[in-house]
């Protein structure tokens, strides 16, 4: 079983829709949970960073962590074409473990 | 925007050639990393460094080697490229006690014919 599972299926949504992404994990030692955003032909950049279970908001982005279920989510409200990118979840124990990424396309 | 640079951005090369992928950062970070990224797959850590003269192998076995002679510079070398080395290589850096916040370069796309 992989440490981090992220269904890599692409996601196309109309502008203004809510985007919902999620990852599951198996390693109980993970303490930090991140979402990285990667635009085409660029390297990933850190988008959200959470430590504990619960929600964290940053503008239109909400990161949610449920440690009891080993499940994390990212929600993008009022999605914009500029949100079109690949979103990778990542978790930290002694090293970062990444998910496969979800390609999101927001259609104007 | 992160101050971490990779050259070349794209490289097409024949089998058996020696290649060096360059990575430099101007943030003064002690930790640096090399990842391999293939389409639809996770980023896999292949090498990392805690600082000058420190190099460690990552989770994914790789025939490449790295060196860290200067804090800002972390080149990756393949002595004899093979088609199986075709991939995207991403360099990253972080502060020593904050590996969760990694700054990535734009990547080098390598195609070995």
Short mmCIF file of C-alpha atoms in Angstrom, two decimals:
data_model
loop_
_atom_site.label_atom_id
_atom_site.label_comp_id
_atom_site.label_asym_id
_atom_site.label_seq_id
_atom_site.Cartn_x
_atom_site.Cartn_y
_atom_site.Cartn_z
CA UNK A 1 0.00 0.00 0.00
CA UNK A 2 1.35 3.40 -0.95
CA UNK A 3 1.82 5.87 1.88
CA UNK A 4 -0.20 8.53 0.08
CA UNK A 5 -3.09 7.85 -2.28
CA UNK A 6 -4.38 10.56 -4.59
CA UNK A 7 -6.60 9.66 -7.50
CA UNK A 8 -4.77 11.30 -10.42
CA UNK A 9 -7.85 11.63 -12.59
CA UNK A 10 -8.17 15.03 -14.35
CA UNK A 11 -10.95 17.35 -13.23
CA UNK A 12 -12.69 19.91 -15.46
CA UNK A 13 -15.04 22.43 -13.87
CA UNK A 14 -16.78 25.60 -15.05
CA UNK A 15 -15.55 28.92 -13.75
CA UNK A 16 -17.09 29.72 -10.37
CA UNK A 17 -17.57 26.10 -9.32
CA UNK A 18 -16.18 24.58 -6.14
CA UNK A 19 -13.26 22.24 -6.68
CA UNK A 20 -12.84 19.40 -4.20
CA UNK A 21 -9.64 17.35 -4.04
CA UNK A 22 -8.60 14.73 -1.53
CA UNK A 23 -5.90 12.33 -0.45
CA UNK A 24 -5.73 9.42 1.93
CA UNK A 25 -2.69 8.19 3.74
CA UNK A 26 -1.61 5.16 5.71
CA UNK A 27 1.28 6.39 7.85
CA UNK A 28 0.08 7.52 11.28
CA UNK A 29 3.44 9.23 11.85
CA UNK A 30 2.62 11.98 9.35
CA UNK A 31 2.31 15.24 11.24
CA UNK A 32 2.27 17.96 8.61
CA UNK A 33 -0.02 18.11 5.60
CA UNK A 34 0.56 20.26 2.57
CA UNK A 35 -0.95 21.07 -0.79
CA UNK A 36 1.38 22.10 -3.57
CA UNK A 37 0.24 23.67 -6.83
CA UNK A 38 2.14 23.03 -10.05
CA UNK A 39 1.51 25.03 -13.19
CA UNK A 40 2.47 23.54 -16.53
CA UNK A 41 6.21 23.66 -17.21
CA UNK A 42 6.90 24.90 -13.67
CA UNK A 43 7.96 23.36 -10.38
CA UNK A 44 5.49 22.85 -7.52
CA UNK A 45 4.87 25.73 -5.10
CA UNK A 46 3.49 25.46 -1.59
CA UNK A 47 -0.17 26.47 -1.44
CA UNK A 48 -1.43 25.38 1.98
CA UNK A 49 0.22 23.92 5.09
CA UNK A 50 -1.61 22.46 8.08
CA UNK A 51 -0.53 20.67 11.20
CA UNK A 52 -3.58 19.58 13.12
CA UNK A 53 -6.96 18.15 12.32
CA UNK A 54 -9.53 20.73 11.29
CA UNK A 55 -9.87 23.41 8.67
CA UNK A 56 -7.54 26.13 7.52
CA UNK A 57 -8.67 28.89 5.19
CA UNK A 58 -6.63 31.15 2.96
CA UNK A 59 -8.76 33.26 0.68
CA UNK A 60 -10.65 30.98 -1.67
CA UNK A 61 -8.73 27.91 -0.50
CA UNK A 62 -9.64 25.66 2.42
CA UNK A 63 -7.51 22.76 3.59
CA UNK A 64 -9.11 20.12 5.75
CA UNK A 65 -7.40 17.40 7.75
CA UNK A 66 -9.04 14.45 9.47
CA UNK A 67 -6.31 12.50 11.22
CA UNK A 68 -8.71 9.92 12.62
CA UNK A 69 -9.72 8.94 9.07
CA UNK A 70 -6.28 9.65 7.56
CA UNK A 71 -7.92 11.89 4.99
CA UNK A 72 -7.10 15.37 3.76
CA UNK A 73 -8.99 17.65 1.40
CA UNK A 74 -8.52 20.88 -0.51
CA UNK A 75 -11.47 23.02 -1.55
CA UNK A 76 -11.26 25.87 -4.02
CA UNK A 77 -14.24 28.21 -3.94
CA UNK A 78 -15.25 30.42 -6.88
CA UNK A 79 -12.70 28.69 -9.10
CA UNK A 80 -10.95 30.81 -11.70
CA UNK A 81 -9.19 29.88 -14.96
CA UNK A 82 -5.94 30.86 -13.20
CA UNK A 83 -6.53 27.95 -10.79
CA UNK A 84 -5.94 25.53 -13.68
CA UNK A 85 -2.95 23.52 -12.51
CA UNK A 86 -1.96 20.21 -10.99
CA UNK A 87 -2.51 19.98 -7.23
CA UNK A 88 -0.30 17.62 -5.25
CA UNK A 89 -0.91 16.62 -1.67
CA UNK A 90 2.16 16.04 0.47
CA UNK A 91 2.72 14.78 3.97
CA UNK A 92 5.66 14.99 6.26
CA UNK A 93 7.23 12.45 8.51
CA UNK A 94 10.99 12.11 8.24
CA UNK A 95 10.61 13.12 4.58
CA UNK A 96 7.91 14.47 2.34
CA UNK A 97 5.67 11.93 0.65
CA UNK A 98 3.72 13.22 -2.35
CA UNK A 99 0.52 12.10 -4.01
CA UNK A 100 0.29 11.68 -7.78
CA UNK A 101 -1.46 15.00 -8.28
CA UNK A 102 -4.82 16.05 -9.73
CA UNK A 103 -4.89 18.07 -12.93
CA UNK A 104 -7.60 20.70 -12.59
CA UNK A 105 -8.92 22.65 -15.57
CA UNK A 106 -11.27 25.57 -14.91
CA UNK A 107 -13.23 26.40 -18.03
CA UNK A 108 -14.18 30.07 -18.56
CA UNK B 1 8.88 33.69 -6.82
CA UNK B 2 11.45 31.24 -5.51
CA UNK B 3 15.11 31.96 -6.21
CA UNK B 4 16.05 28.52 -7.37
CA UNK B 5 17.30 27.85 -10.86
CA UNK B 6 17.82 24.81 -13.00
CA UNK B 7 19.67 24.43 -16.28
CA UNK B 8 19.15 23.22 -18.85
CA UNK B 9 15.36 23.34 -18.96
CA UNK B 10 15.24 20.76 -21.74
CA UNK B 11 17.85 18.24 -22.83
CA UNK B 12 17.78 15.67 -25.59
CA UNK B 13 20.82 13.44 -25.60
CA UNK B 14 22.01 10.12 -26.93
CA UNK B 15 22.55 6.94 -24.97
CA UNK B 16 25.91 6.68 -23.23
CA UNK B 17 26.56 10.40 -22.87
CA UNK B 18 27.53 11.96 -19.57
CA UNK B 19 25.21 14.72 -18.40
CA UNK B 20 25.12 17.16 -15.52
CA UNK B 21 21.94 18.90 -14.45
CA UNK B 22 22.61 22.16 -12.66
CA UNK B 23 20.71 23.54 -9.67
CA UNK B 24 21.41 26.75 -7.80
CA UNK B 25 19.56 28.64 -5.07
CA UNK B 26 20.17 32.08 -3.65
CA UNK B 27 18.12 31.72 -0.46
CA UNK B 28 20.96 30.36 1.67
CA UNK B 29 19.06 27.14 2.37
CA UNK B 30 21.01 24.30 3.90
CA UNK B 31 18.81 21.47 2.65
CA UNK B 32 18.54 20.68 -1.03
CA UNK B 33 16.76 17.88 -2.86
CA UNK B 34 16.47 16.21 -6.23
CA UNK B 35 13.18 14.64 -7.26
CA UNK B 36 12.15 12.65 -10.30
CA UNK B 37 8.68 13.28 -11.70
CA UNK B 38 6.98 11.21 -14.39
CA UNK B 39 3.51 11.98 -15.80
CA UNK B 40 0.73 10.80 -13.50
CA UNK B 41 3.20 9.61 -10.88
CA UNK B 42 4.34 10.84 -7.49
CA UNK B 43 7.43 12.93 -7.03
CA UNK B 44 10.16 10.55 -5.96
CA UNK B 45 13.08 11.76 -3.88
CA UNK B 46 16.36 10.53 -5.39
CA UNK B 47 18.96 12.59 -3.51
CA UNK B 48 19.16 15.17 -0.73
CA UNK B 49 21.75 17.13 1.15
CA UNK B 50 21.91 18.69 4.61
CA UNK B 51 24.65 21.10 3.62
CA UNK B 52 28.15 21.35 2.20
CA UNK B 53 29.82 17.94 1.77
CA UNK B 54 26.61 16.13 2.76
CA UNK B 55 24.81 13.91 0.25
CA UNK B 56 22.24 11.20 0.90
CA UNK B 57 20.29 8.81 -1.27
CA UNK B 58 16.53 9.21 -1.35
CA UNK B 59 13.69 6.76 -1.53
CA UNK B 60 14.02 5.95 -5.23
CA UNK B 61 17.14 4.16 -6.35
CA UNK B 62 18.95 6.17 -8.98
CA UNK B 63 22.12 5.70 -10.99
CA UNK B 64 22.78 9.41 -10.74
CA UNK B 65 25.22 11.03 -8.34
CA UNK B 66 25.23 14.43 -6.67
CA UNK B 67 27.74 16.73 -5.04
CA UNK B 68 27.49 19.69 -2.66
CA UNK B 69 30.70 21.68 -2.67
CA UNK B 70 28.97 25.02 -2.17
CA UNK B 71 25.80 25.79 -0.23
CA UNK B 72 24.05 27.27 -3.22
CA UNK B 73 24.91 24.61 -5.77
CA UNK B 74 23.68 21.00 -6.00
CA UNK B 75 24.41 19.42 -9.41
CA UNK B 76 23.22 15.98 -10.46
CA UNK B 77 25.32 13.83 -12.79
CA UNK B 78 24.55 10.80 -14.91
CA UNK B 79 27.77 9.16 -16.09
CA UNK B 80 26.12 7.22 -18.91
CA UNK B 81 22.61 8.22 -19.88
CA UNK B 82 20.09 5.56 -20.86
CA UNK B 83 16.53 5.80 -22.22
CA UNK B 84 15.27 4.66 -18.79
CA UNK B 85 16.62 7.96 -17.40
CA UNK B 86 14.09 9.91 -19.46
CA UNK B 87 12.08 11.93 -16.96
CA UNK B 88 11.61 15.35 -15.41
CA UNK B 89 14.11 16.21 -12.69
CA UNK B 90 13.11 18.77 -10.08
CA UNK B 91 15.49 20.45 -7.67
CA UNK B 92 14.25 21.95 -4.41
CA UNK B 93 15.59 23.60 -1.28
CA UNK B 94 14.37 24.33 2.23
CA UNK B 95 15.48 25.63 5.56
CA UNK B 96 17.03 22.94 7.73
CA UNK B 97 14.13 22.74 10.20
CA UNK B 98 11.29 23.31 7.76
CA UNK B 99 11.32 20.59 5.11
CA UNK B 100 7.57 21.06 4.71
CA UNK B 101 8.13 24.32 2.86
CA UNK B 102 10.23 23.38 -0.12
CA UNK B 103 11.00 25.75 -2.95
CA UNK B 104 11.21 24.08 -6.32
CA UNK B 105 13.04 24.99 -9.46
CA UNK B 106 11.30 24.84 -12.85
CA UNK B 107 12.69 21.40 -13.62
CA UNK B 108 14.80 19.84 -16.34
CA UNK B 109 13.03 17.64 -18.88
CA UNK B 110 15.48 14.97 -20.00
CA UNK B 111 14.97 12.78 -23.07
CA UNK B 112 17.55 10.09 -23.72
CA UNK B 113 17.39 8.57 -27.18
#
